[in-house]
Amino acid sequence: MRRSRARGGVGAFSTRTGASLFLCSGAGKLFAGLLLVLVVGTAVGLAVLWPGKDAGASLGSLVADSELGEVRRIESFPCSGFQTDTCRRVDVALLSGPDEDGTATLELGTSAIDPDLSVGDRLRVAAQVAPGGGTTSTYTLVDFERRAPMLWLALAFVALVVVFGRLRGALSLLGLALSLAVVVVFVVPAILEGAAPLAVAIVGSFAIMLATIPLAHGLGPKSVAAMLGSGASLLLTVGLAVLFTSLTNLTGLSSEEATTLQVNDAGVSFQGLLLAGIVIGALGVLDDMTVSQASTVMSLRAANPAQRFGDLYRGGLRVGRDHVSATVNTLVLAYVGAALPVLLIFSSGTVGFLEVLNFEIVAKEIVATLVGSIGLIAAAPITTALAALLVERLPVGGAGGDAPPHVH
C-alpha cells in the first residue's frame, strides 16, 4: 500500500498539485522566473522574425515542376556522336500534367551515372522550356517517384511509436509534427526573406524545445529542469559554433546546394546557414540528454527522499556518463555517415589524410560534430545540477519522477 501511495504522489505533480509544490521553494520560483524569461524572449523573437506571406518569392523556383510518368517500354540503340556505349530509348506514359494520357520518349545512356530503369518504374519527368518561354512536348528525366514507399515507411514508424510508447509515444509524434512545422513555417521562410539564419535558428530551436518537452513529459520539475538545461547547453553550442566557424574560416559554400542558392542570388548568409544547421542539428540530442538526466534525478529523489543535492548530483552523473558516451558515438557516426562519399572521393587519390581533413566540405562536418558533442557533454552536468537543486527541497510527491531514467 505504501508503494502504491508513493507512486501516486510522484505522478500527481503534473495533474493536481504541481504548481503549488513547484513554487513552494526558492529554487522553484527562480527557475519559474527563468523559464518565463525564456518563453517571453522566444515569443518576441518569433514576432520580430516571423516571415511575410511572400517570403522567398523573389528567388523563384529552383526546382522544375515535374509530372508523374510510368515506364512502358525500353529499347537499346547505338549512341550517336562521339559516344561508343549503347543508349536507351525509354517510352514513358504520362499520368499527370497537361499531356496526361500521352507518351514521352526519353533518351538515356548506359553509364554508371544513368539510372537503371525497368518497365513499370514510376518516374518524375519535366517538360523542357522553350527558347521563348513556356514548355515544349519534349520531356527530361527528373528523378524516380518514391513517395509511396516513403509513406509506408512513415506509417510503420508511426505505428511502432504508438504501439510501444502508447500515450507518451503519441505525444512525442505530435511534438515531432510541431518541430517540423516550426522549421517549415518559420525557419525556412524567415531565412529566405533575408533574416539572419543564426538568429532564426536560435529562436526556432527555443520554440521547438518549449513546445515539445512539456508536450511529451508534462509541465513539472523534470520538464523545467530539462528546458533550462537545454537552453543553457544550446547557448553554449551557439557560442562554440560561432567561434570555431570563424577560427576555421568556414564559408558554408562547400555544398552543391549552397552554390545553387548563390548562383540564383538568394541573398542568404551561407556562413549563417552553416551555423543554423549546427544549432538545429544539436537540439535533438540535447533534448534527449536533458530529459533523461532530469528524469534520473527525479527517480533518485523518489526512491530515496533523504538524498540531498550532492547525492542526487553524483547519482545523476553516473547515469549521465553512460548516456554521454553512447550519444556522442551516435552523433559522430551520424556525421561520418553523411560525409562518407566525400571521404571516399578525397581519400582515393594521393592527398594525405590530414590534408583531406582541411577541405571545407570535411572540416565543416568535423566542427559540427565536435561542437555538438561538447554541448552534449556540458548538458549532462548542467541539467543534473539544475534538477538536483530544484527537487532537493520539494516533497517527494512533487518530484515528478513519473518515468524511469533513460539510458542508452
CSV table of C-alpha atoms in Angstrom, one decimal:
chain,number,residue,atom,x,y,z
A,1,MET,CA,0.0,0.0,0.0
A,2,ARG,CA,2.8,2.4,0.8
A,3,ARG,CA,4.4,1.7,-2.5
A,4,SER,CA,1.2,2.5,-4.3
A,5,ARG,CA,0.7,5.8,-2.5
A,6,ALA,CA,4.3,6.8,-3.3
A,7,ARG,CA,3.8,6.2,-7.0
A,8,GLY,CA,0.5,8.1,-6.9
A,9,GLY,CA,2.2,11.0,-5.3
A,10,VAL,CA,5.0,11.0,-7.8
A,11,GLY,CA,2.7,11.1,-10.8
A,12,ALA,CA,0.3,13.5,-9.2
A,13,PHE,CA,2.6,16.5,-9.6
A,14,SER,CA,1.7,17.3,-13.2
A,15,THR,CA,-2.0,16.9,-12.7
A,16,ARG,CA,-3.2,18.2,-9.4
A,17,THR,CA,-0.8,19.9,-7.0
A,18,GLY,CA,2.2,20.6,-9.4
A,19,ALA,CA,2.0,24.4,-9.4
A,20,SER,CA,1.8,24.8,-5.6
A,21,LEU,CA,4.6,22.2,-4.9
A,22,PHE,CA,6.8,23.6,-7.5
A,23,LEU,CA,6.5,27.3,-6.4
A,24,CYS,CA,6.8,26.5,-2.7
A,25,SER,CA,10.6,26.6,-2.9
A,26,GLY,CA,13.0,29.4,-3.7
A,27,ALA,CA,14.7,27.4,-6.4
A,28,GLY,CA,11.3,26.7,-7.9
A,29,LYS,CA,10.4,30.3,-8.0
A,30,LEU,CA,13.8,31.2,-9.5
A,31,PHE,CA,13.5,28.5,-12.2
A,32,ALA,CA,10.0,29.5,-13.0
A,33,GLY,CA,11.2,33.1,-13.5
A,34,LEU,CA,14.0,32.0,-15.8
A,35,LEU,CA,11.6,29.9,-17.8
A,36,LEU,CA,9.2,32.8,-18.1
A,37,VAL,CA,12.0,35.0,-19.4
A,38,LEU,CA,12.9,32.3,-21.9
A,39,VAL,CA,9.3,32.0,-23.1
A,40,VAL,CA,8.8,35.7,-23.4
A,41,GLY,CA,12.1,36.1,-25.3
A,42,THR,CA,11.2,33.3,-27.7
A,43,ALA,CA,7.8,34.9,-28.3
A,44,VAL,CA,9.3,38.3,-29.0
A,45,GLY,CA,11.8,36.6,-31.4
A,46,LEU,CA,9.1,34.9,-33.2
A,47,ALA,CA,7.1,38.1,-33.6
A,48,VAL,CA,10.1,40.1,-34.8
A,49,LEU,CA,11.4,37.4,-37.3
A,50,TRP,CA,8.1,36.0,-38.5
A,51,PRO,CA,8.2,35.9,-42.3
A,52,GLY,CA,5.7,37.6,-44.6
A,53,LYS,CA,3.4,35.9,-47.0
A,54,ASP,CA,5.8,36.4,-50.0
A,55,ALA,CA,8.9,35.1,-48.3
A,56,GLY,CA,11.3,33.7,-51.0
A,57,ALA,CA,9.1,34.9,-53.8
A,58,SER,CA,11.9,36.9,-55.4
A,59,LEU,CA,14.1,33.8,-55.5
A,60,GLY,CA,11.7,32.0,-57.8
A,61,SER,CA,11.6,28.2,-58.1
A,62,LEU,CA,14.9,26.4,-58.1
A,63,VAL,CA,13.3,23.1,-58.8
A,64,ALA,CA,11.5,22.4,-62.1
A,65,ASP,CA,7.8,21.4,-61.9
A,66,SER,CA,7.6,17.7,-62.8
A,67,GLU,CA,4.9,15.2,-63.7
A,68,LEU,CA,4.3,11.6,-62.9
A,69,GLY,CA,5.1,9.0,-65.5
A,70,GLU,CA,5.5,5.2,-65.8
A,71,VAL,CA,8.0,3.4,-67.9
A,72,ARG,CA,6.2,1.3,-70.6
A,73,ARG,CA,9.0,0.3,-73.0
A,74,ILE,CA,12.8,0.3,-73.1
A,75,GLU,CA,14.8,-0.4,-76.3
A,76,SER,CA,18.6,-0.1,-76.9
A,77,PHE,CA,20.2,1.7,-79.9
A,78,PRO,CA,23.8,2.8,-80.8
A,79,CYS,CA,24.7,6.2,-79.4
A,80,SER,CA,25.4,8.9,-81.9
A,81,GLY,CA,28.3,11.3,-82.0
A,82,PHE,CA,31.4,10.5,-80.0
A,83,GLN,CA,29.7,8.1,-77.6
A,84,THR,CA,30.5,4.4,-78.1
A,85,ASP,CA,28.2,3.0,-75.5
A,86,THR,CA,24.7,1.7,-76.2
A,87,CYS,CA,21.9,4.2,-75.4
A,88,ARG,CA,18.4,3.5,-74.3
A,89,ARG,CA,15.1,4.9,-75.7
A,90,VAL,CA,12.5,4.9,-72.9
A,91,ASP,CA,8.8,5.4,-73.6
A,92,VAL,CA,7.1,6.9,-70.5
A,93,ALA,CA,3.3,7.1,-70.1
A,94,LEU,CA,2.4,10.5,-68.7
A,95,LEU,CA,0.0,10.1,-65.7
A,96,SER,CA,-0.4,13.8,-64.8
A,97,GLY,CA,0.0,17.3,-66.3
A,98,PRO,CA,-1.1,18.9,-69.5
A,99,ASP,CA,-0.1,15.9,-71.6
A,100,GLU,CA,-1.7,13.4,-69.4
A,101,ASP,CA,-2.5,10.1,-71.2
A,102,GLY,CA,0.2,10.9,-73.7
A,103,THR,CA,3.7,9.4,-74.1
A,104,ALA,CA,7.1,11.0,-73.6
A,105,THR,CA,10.2,9.5,-75.1
A,106,LEU,CA,13.5,9.8,-73.1
A,107,GLU,CA,17.0,9.0,-74.4
A,108,LEU,CA,19.4,7.9,-71.8
A,109,GLY,CA,22.9,6.5,-71.7
A,110,THR,CA,24.1,3.3,-70.0
A,111,SER,CA,26.9,4.8,-67.9
A,112,ALA,CA,27.2,4.4,-64.1
A,113,ILE,CA,25.6,7.9,-63.6
A,114,ASP,CA,22.5,7.0,-65.6
A,115,PRO,CA,19.6,5.4,-63.7
A,116,ASP,CA,18.9,1.7,-64.1
A,117,LEU,CA,15.3,1.6,-65.3
A,118,SER,CA,12.8,-1.2,-65.7
A,119,VAL,CA,9.3,-1.4,-67.2
A,120,GLY,CA,6.8,-0.4,-64.6
A,121,ASP,CA,9.1,2.1,-62.8
A,122,ARG,CA,7.4,5.3,-61.8
A,123,LEU,CA,9.3,8.5,-62.6
A,124,ARG,CA,9.1,12.3,-62.3
A,125,VAL,CA,9.6,13.9,-65.7
A,126,ALA,CA,9.7,17.6,-66.7
A,127,ALA,CA,8.8,19.4,-69.9
A,128,GLN,CA,11.7,21.3,-71.4
A,129,VAL,CA,11.5,25.0,-71.5
A,130,ALA,CA,11.1,26.6,-75.0
A,131,PRO,CA,13.5,29.3,-76.0
A,132,GLY,CA,10.8,31.9,-76.0
A,133,GLY,CA,9.3,30.8,-72.7
A,134,GLY,CA,6.7,28.2,-71.9
A,135,THR,CA,7.2,24.5,-72.3
A,136,THR,CA,7.6,22.0,-75.1
A,137,SER,CA,6.3,18.5,-75.6
A,138,THR,CA,9.9,17.2,-75.0
A,139,TYR,CA,10.4,15.7,-71.6
A,140,THR,CA,13.5,15.0,-69.5
A,141,LEU,CA,14.0,12.7,-66.6
A,142,VAL,CA,14.0,14.4,-63.1
A,143,ASP,CA,14.0,11.5,-60.7
A,144,PHE,CA,12.2,8.4,-59.5
A,145,GLU,CA,8.8,8.7,-57.9
A,146,ARG,CA,9.5,7.4,-54.4
A,147,ARG,CA,6.8,9.0,-52.2
A,148,ALA,CA,4.6,5.8,-51.9
A,149,PRO,CA,7.3,3.6,-50.2
A,150,MET,CA,8.3,6.5,-48.1
A,151,LEU,CA,4.7,6.9,-46.9
A,152,TRP,CA,4.5,3.2,-46.0
A,153,LEU,CA,7.8,3.6,-44.1
A,154,ALA,CA,6.5,6.6,-42.2
A,155,LEU,CA,3.2,4.8,-41.3
A,156,ALA,CA,5.2,1.8,-40.0
A,157,PHE,CA,7.3,4.3,-37.9
A,158,VAL,CA,4.1,6.0,-36.5
A,159,ALA,CA,2.5,2.6,-35.7
A,160,LEU,CA,5.6,1.3,-33.8
A,161,VAL,CA,5.9,4.5,-31.8
A,162,VAL,CA,2.2,4.4,-30.8
A,163,VAL,CA,2.2,0.7,-30.0
A,164,PHE,CA,5.4,0.9,-28.0
A,165,GLY,CA,5.0,4.3,-26.4
A,166,ARG,CA,1.2,4.4,-26.2
A,167,LEU,CA,0.1,7.9,-25.0
A,168,ARG,CA,3.6,9.1,-24.5
A,169,GLY,CA,4.5,7.9,-27.9
A,170,ALA,CA,1.5,9.6,-29.5
A,171,LEU,CA,2.5,12.9,-27.7
A,172,SER,CA,6.1,12.5,-29.0
A,173,LEU,CA,4.7,12.2,-32.5
A,174,LEU,CA,2.7,15.4,-32.0
A,175,GLY,CA,5.9,17.0,-30.8
A,176,LEU,CA,7.7,15.8,-33.9
A,177,ALA,CA,5.0,17.3,-36.1
A,178,LEU,CA,5.3,20.7,-34.2
A,179,SER,CA,9.1,20.6,-34.7
A,180,LEU,CA,8.7,20.1,-38.4
A,181,ALA,CA,6.0,22.8,-38.6
A,182,VAL,CA,8.4,25.3,-36.9
A,183,VAL,CA,11.1,24.5,-39.5
A,184,VAL,CA,8.8,24.6,-42.5
A,185,VAL,CA,6.5,27.5,-41.4
A,186,PHE,CA,9.0,29.7,-39.6
A,187,VAL,CA,12.7,28.8,-40.1
A,188,VAL,CA,12.9,28.3,-43.8
A,189,PRO,CA,10.7,31.2,-44.9
A,190,ALA,CA,12.3,33.6,-42.5
A,191,ILE,CA,15.8,32.8,-43.8
A,192,LEU,CA,14.6,33.1,-47.4
A,193,GLU,CA,13.2,36.5,-46.5
A,194,GLY,CA,16.6,37.7,-45.5
A,195,ALA,CA,16.6,37.3,-41.7
A,196,ALA,CA,19.9,36.3,-40.1
A,197,PRO,CA,20.0,32.4,-40.2
A,198,LEU,CA,21.6,32.1,-36.8
A,199,ALA,CA,19.1,34.3,-35.1
A,200,VAL,CA,16.2,32.4,-36.8
A,201,ALA,CA,17.8,29.0,-35.8
A,202,ILE,CA,18.1,30.1,-32.2
A,203,VAL,CA,14.6,31.4,-31.9
A,204,GLY,CA,13.2,28.3,-33.8
A,205,SER,CA,15.2,25.9,-31.6
A,206,PHE,CA,13.9,27.5,-28.4
A,207,ALA,CA,10.3,27.4,-29.8
A,208,ILE,CA,10.7,23.7,-30.6
A,209,MET,CA,12.1,23.0,-27.2
A,210,LEU,CA,9.5,24.9,-25.3
A,211,ALA,CA,6.7,23.2,-27.2
A,212,THR,CA,7.9,19.6,-27.4
A,213,ILE,CA,9.3,18.9,-24.0
A,214,PRO,CA,6.2,19.9,-22.0
A,215,LEU,CA,4.0,18.2,-24.5
A,216,ALA,CA,5.8,14.8,-24.1
A,217,HIS,CA,6.6,15.0,-20.4
A,218,GLY,CA,4.2,17.4,-18.8
A,219,LEU,CA,5.0,20.8,-17.2
A,220,GLY,CA,6.7,19.7,-14.0
A,221,PRO,CA,10.1,20.0,-12.3
A,222,LYS,CA,11.5,17.4,-14.8
A,223,SER,CA,10.4,19.4,-17.8
A,224,VAL,CA,11.5,22.7,-16.3
A,225,ALA,CA,15.0,21.4,-15.5
A,226,ALA,CA,15.2,19.8,-18.9
A,227,MET,CA,14.2,23.0,-20.7
A,228,LEU,CA,16.6,25.2,-18.7
A,229,GLY,CA,19.4,22.7,-19.2
A,230,SER,CA,18.7,22.5,-22.9
A,231,GLY,CA,18.6,26.3,-23.2
A,232,ALA,CA,21.9,26.7,-21.4
A,233,SER,CA,23.6,24.0,-23.4
A,234,LEU,CA,22.2,25.3,-26.7
A,235,LEU,CA,23.6,28.8,-26.0
A,236,LEU,CA,27.0,27.2,-25.2
A,237,THR,CA,26.8,25.3,-28.5
A,238,VAL,CA,25.9,28.5,-30.4
A,239,GLY,CA,28.9,30.3,-28.9
A,240,LEU,CA,31.3,27.5,-29.8
A,241,ALA,CA,29.9,27.2,-33.3
A,242,VAL,CA,30.3,30.9,-33.9
A,243,LEU,CA,33.9,30.9,-32.5
A,244,PHE,CA,35.2,27.9,-34.4
A,245,THR,CA,33.4,28.6,-37.6
A,246,SER,CA,35.2,31.9,-37.6
A,247,LEU,CA,38.6,30.5,-36.5
A,248,THR,CA,38.5,27.8,-39.2
A,249,ASN,CA,37.3,30.2,-41.9
A,250,LEU,CA,34.3,28.1,-42.9
A,251,THR,CA,32.3,29.9,-45.6
A,252,GLY,CA,29.3,27.5,-45.9
A,253,LEU,CA,29.8,27.4,-49.7
A,254,SER,CA,31.3,23.9,-50.0
A,255,SER,CA,28.0,22.1,-50.8
A,256,GLU,CA,26.3,21.9,-54.2
A,257,GLU,CA,23.1,23.2,-52.6
A,258,ALA,CA,24.8,26.4,-51.3
A,259,THR,CA,26.3,27.0,-54.7
A,260,THR,CA,22.8,26.8,-56.3
A,261,LEU,CA,21.5,29.4,-53.9
A,262,GLN,CA,24.5,31.6,-54.5
A,263,VAL,CA,24.1,31.4,-58.3
A,264,ASN,CA,20.4,32.3,-58.0
A,265,ASP,CA,21.2,35.3,-55.8
A,266,ALA,CA,19.2,34.0,-52.8
A,267,GLY,CA,20.6,36.8,-50.5
A,268,VAL,CA,21.3,34.2,-47.8
A,269,SER,CA,24.3,34.3,-45.5
A,270,PHE,CA,25.9,31.0,-46.1
A,271,GLN,CA,28.1,31.0,-43.1
A,272,GLY,CA,25.0,31.8,-41.1
A,273,LEU,CA,23.2,29.0,-42.8
A,274,LEU,CA,26.0,26.6,-41.7
A,275,LEU,CA,25.7,27.9,-38.2
A,276,ALA,CA,21.9,27.4,-38.2
A,277,GLY,CA,22.4,23.8,-39.3
A,278,ILE,CA,24.8,23.1,-36.5
A,279,VAL,CA,22.4,24.6,-33.9
A,280,ILE,CA,19.3,22.8,-35.1
A,281,GLY,CA,21.2,19.6,-35.5
A,282,ALA,CA,22.4,19.7,-31.9
A,283,LEU,CA,19.0,20.4,-30.5
A,284,GLY,CA,17.6,16.9,-30.9
A,285,VAL,CA,20.4,15.2,-28.9
A,286,LEU,CA,20.4,18.0,-26.3
A,287,ASP,CA,16.7,17.4,-25.6
A,288,ASP,CA,17.3,13.7,-25.3
A,289,MET,CA,20.2,14.2,-22.9
A,290,THR,CA,18.5,16.8,-20.7
A,291,VAL,CA,15.2,15.0,-20.3
A,292,SER,CA,17.0,11.8,-19.4
A,293,GLN,CA,19.2,13.5,-16.8
A,294,ALA,CA,16.3,15.3,-15.2
A,295,SER,CA,14.2,12.1,-15.1
A,296,THR,CA,17.1,10.3,-13.5
A,297,VAL,CA,17.4,12.8,-10.7
A,298,MET,CA,13.6,12.8,-10.1
A,299,SER,CA,13.7,9.0,-9.9
A,300,LEU,CA,16.6,9.0,-7.4
A,301,ARG,CA,14.8,11.5,-5.3
A,302,ALA,CA,11.6,9.5,-5.3
A,303,ALA,CA,13.5,6.3,-4.4
A,304,ASN,CA,15.3,7.9,-1.5
A,305,PRO,CA,13.8,11.1,-0.2
A,306,ALA,CA,16.8,11.5,2.2
A,307,GLN,CA,19.2,12.3,-0.6
A,308,ARG,CA,20.4,15.9,-0.8
A,309,PHE,CA,21.9,17.9,-3.6
A,310,GLY,CA,25.3,16.2,-3.6
A,311,ASP,CA,23.9,12.7,-3.6
A,312,LEU,CA,21.4,13.5,-6.3
A,313,TYR,CA,24.1,15.2,-8.4
A,314,ARG,CA,26.6,12.3,-8.1
A,315,GLY,CA,24.0,9.7,-8.8
A,316,GLY,CA,22.6,11.5,-11.8
A,317,LEU,CA,26.1,12.0,-13.3
A,318,ARG,CA,26.8,8.2,-13.0
A,319,VAL,CA,24.0,7.6,-15.4
A,320,GLY,CA,24.9,10.7,-17.4
A,321,ARG,CA,28.4,9.4,-18.2
A,322,ASP,CA,27.0,6.3,-19.8
A,323,HIS,CA,24.5,8.4,-21.7
A,324,VAL,CA,27.2,10.8,-22.9
A,325,SER,CA,29.5,8.0,-24.2
A,326,ALA,CA,26.7,6.4,-26.2
A,327,THR,CA,25.2,9.5,-27.6
A,328,VAL,CA,28.5,11.1,-28.6
A,329,ASN,CA,29.3,7.9,-30.5
A,330,THR,CA,25.9,8.2,-32.2
A,331,LEU,CA,26.4,11.8,-33.1
A,332,VAL,CA,29.9,11.2,-34.5
A,333,LEU,CA,28.8,8.2,-36.6
A,334,ALA,CA,25.8,10.2,-38.0
A,335,TYR,CA,28.1,12.9,-39.3
A,336,VAL,CA,30.6,10.4,-40.6
A,337,GLY,CA,27.9,8.6,-42.5
A,338,ALA,CA,26.7,11.9,-44.0
A,339,ALA,CA,30.3,12.7,-45.1
A,340,LEU,CA,31.3,9.2,-46.2
A,341,PRO,CA,31.0,9.8,-50.0
A,342,VAL,CA,33.2,12.9,-49.7
A,343,LEU,CA,35.8,11.0,-47.6
A,344,LEU,CA,35.9,8.3,-50.3
A,345,ILE,CA,36.5,10.9,-53.0
A,346,PHE,CA,39.3,12.7,-51.3
A,347,SER,CA,40.9,9.5,-49.9
A,348,SER,CA,41.0,7.8,-53.3
A,349,GLY,CA,43.9,10.0,-54.6
A,350,THR,CA,47.4,10.8,-53.4
A,351,VAL,CA,46.2,13.5,-51.0
A,352,GLY,CA,47.2,12.8,-47.4
A,353,PHE,CA,44.6,12.2,-44.7
A,354,LEU,CA,45.5,15.3,-42.7
A,355,GLU,CA,45.1,17.4,-45.9
A,356,VAL,CA,41.7,15.8,-46.6
A,357,LEU,CA,40.6,17.0,-43.1
A,358,ASN,CA,41.5,20.5,-44.2
A,359,PHE,CA,39.0,20.7,-47.1
A,360,GLU,CA,35.9,22.7,-46.0
A,361,ILE,CA,33.4,20.0,-47.0
A,362,VAL,CA,35.1,17.7,-44.5
A,363,ALA,CA,36.1,20.4,-41.9
A,364,LYS,CA,32.6,21.6,-41.5
A,365,GLU,CA,31.4,18.2,-40.5
A,366,ILE,CA,34.2,17.9,-38.0
A,367,VAL,CA,33.5,21.3,-36.5
A,368,ALA,CA,29.7,20.5,-36.3
A,369,THR,CA,30.4,17.1,-34.7
A,370,LEU,CA,32.8,18.4,-32.1
A,371,VAL,CA,30.8,21.5,-31.2
A,372,GLY,CA,27.6,19.4,-30.9
A,373,SER,CA,29.4,16.8,-28.8
A,374,ILE,CA,30.8,19.5,-26.4
A,375,GLY,CA,27.4,20.9,-26.0
A,376,LEU,CA,26.0,17.4,-25.3
A,377,ILE,CA,28.7,16.7,-22.7
A,378,ALA,CA,28.0,20.0,-21.0
A,379,ALA,CA,24.3,19.3,-20.9
A,380,ALA,CA,24.7,16.4,-18.5
A,381,PRO,CA,26.2,18.2,-15.5
A,382,ILE,CA,24.2,21.4,-16.2
A,383,THR,CA,20.9,19.6,-16.3
A,384,THR,CA,21.8,17.3,-13.4
A,385,ALA,CA,22.7,20.2,-11.2
A,386,LEU,CA,19.5,22.1,-12.1
A,387,ALA,CA,17.3,19.1,-11.5
A,388,ALA,CA,19.0,18.3,-8.2
A,389,LEU,CA,18.8,21.9,-7.0
A,390,LEU,CA,15.1,22.1,-7.9
A,391,VAL,CA,13.9,18.8,-6.3
A,392,GLU,CA,16.1,18.8,-3.2
A,393,ARG,CA,13.6,20.8,-1.2
A,394,LEU,CA,10.4,19.5,-2.8
A,395,PRO,CA,8.2,17.0,-1.1
A,396,VAL,CA,8.6,13.5,-2.6
A,397,GLY,CA,5.2,13.7,-4.3
A,398,GLY,CA,6.3,16.8,-6.1
A,399,ALA,CA,9.4,15.4,-7.6
A,400,GLY,CA,7.7,14.5,-10.8
A,401,GLY,CA,9.7,11.3,-11.2
A,402,ASP,CA,7.0,9.6,-13.2
A,403,ALA,CA,9.3,7.9,-15.6
A,404,PRO,CA,12.3,5.8,-15.1
A,405,PRO,CA,15.6,7.1,-16.3
A,406,HIS,CA,16.5,6.6,-20.0
A,407,VAL,CA,19.9,5.2,-20.6
A,408,HIS,CA,21.4,4.1,-23.9
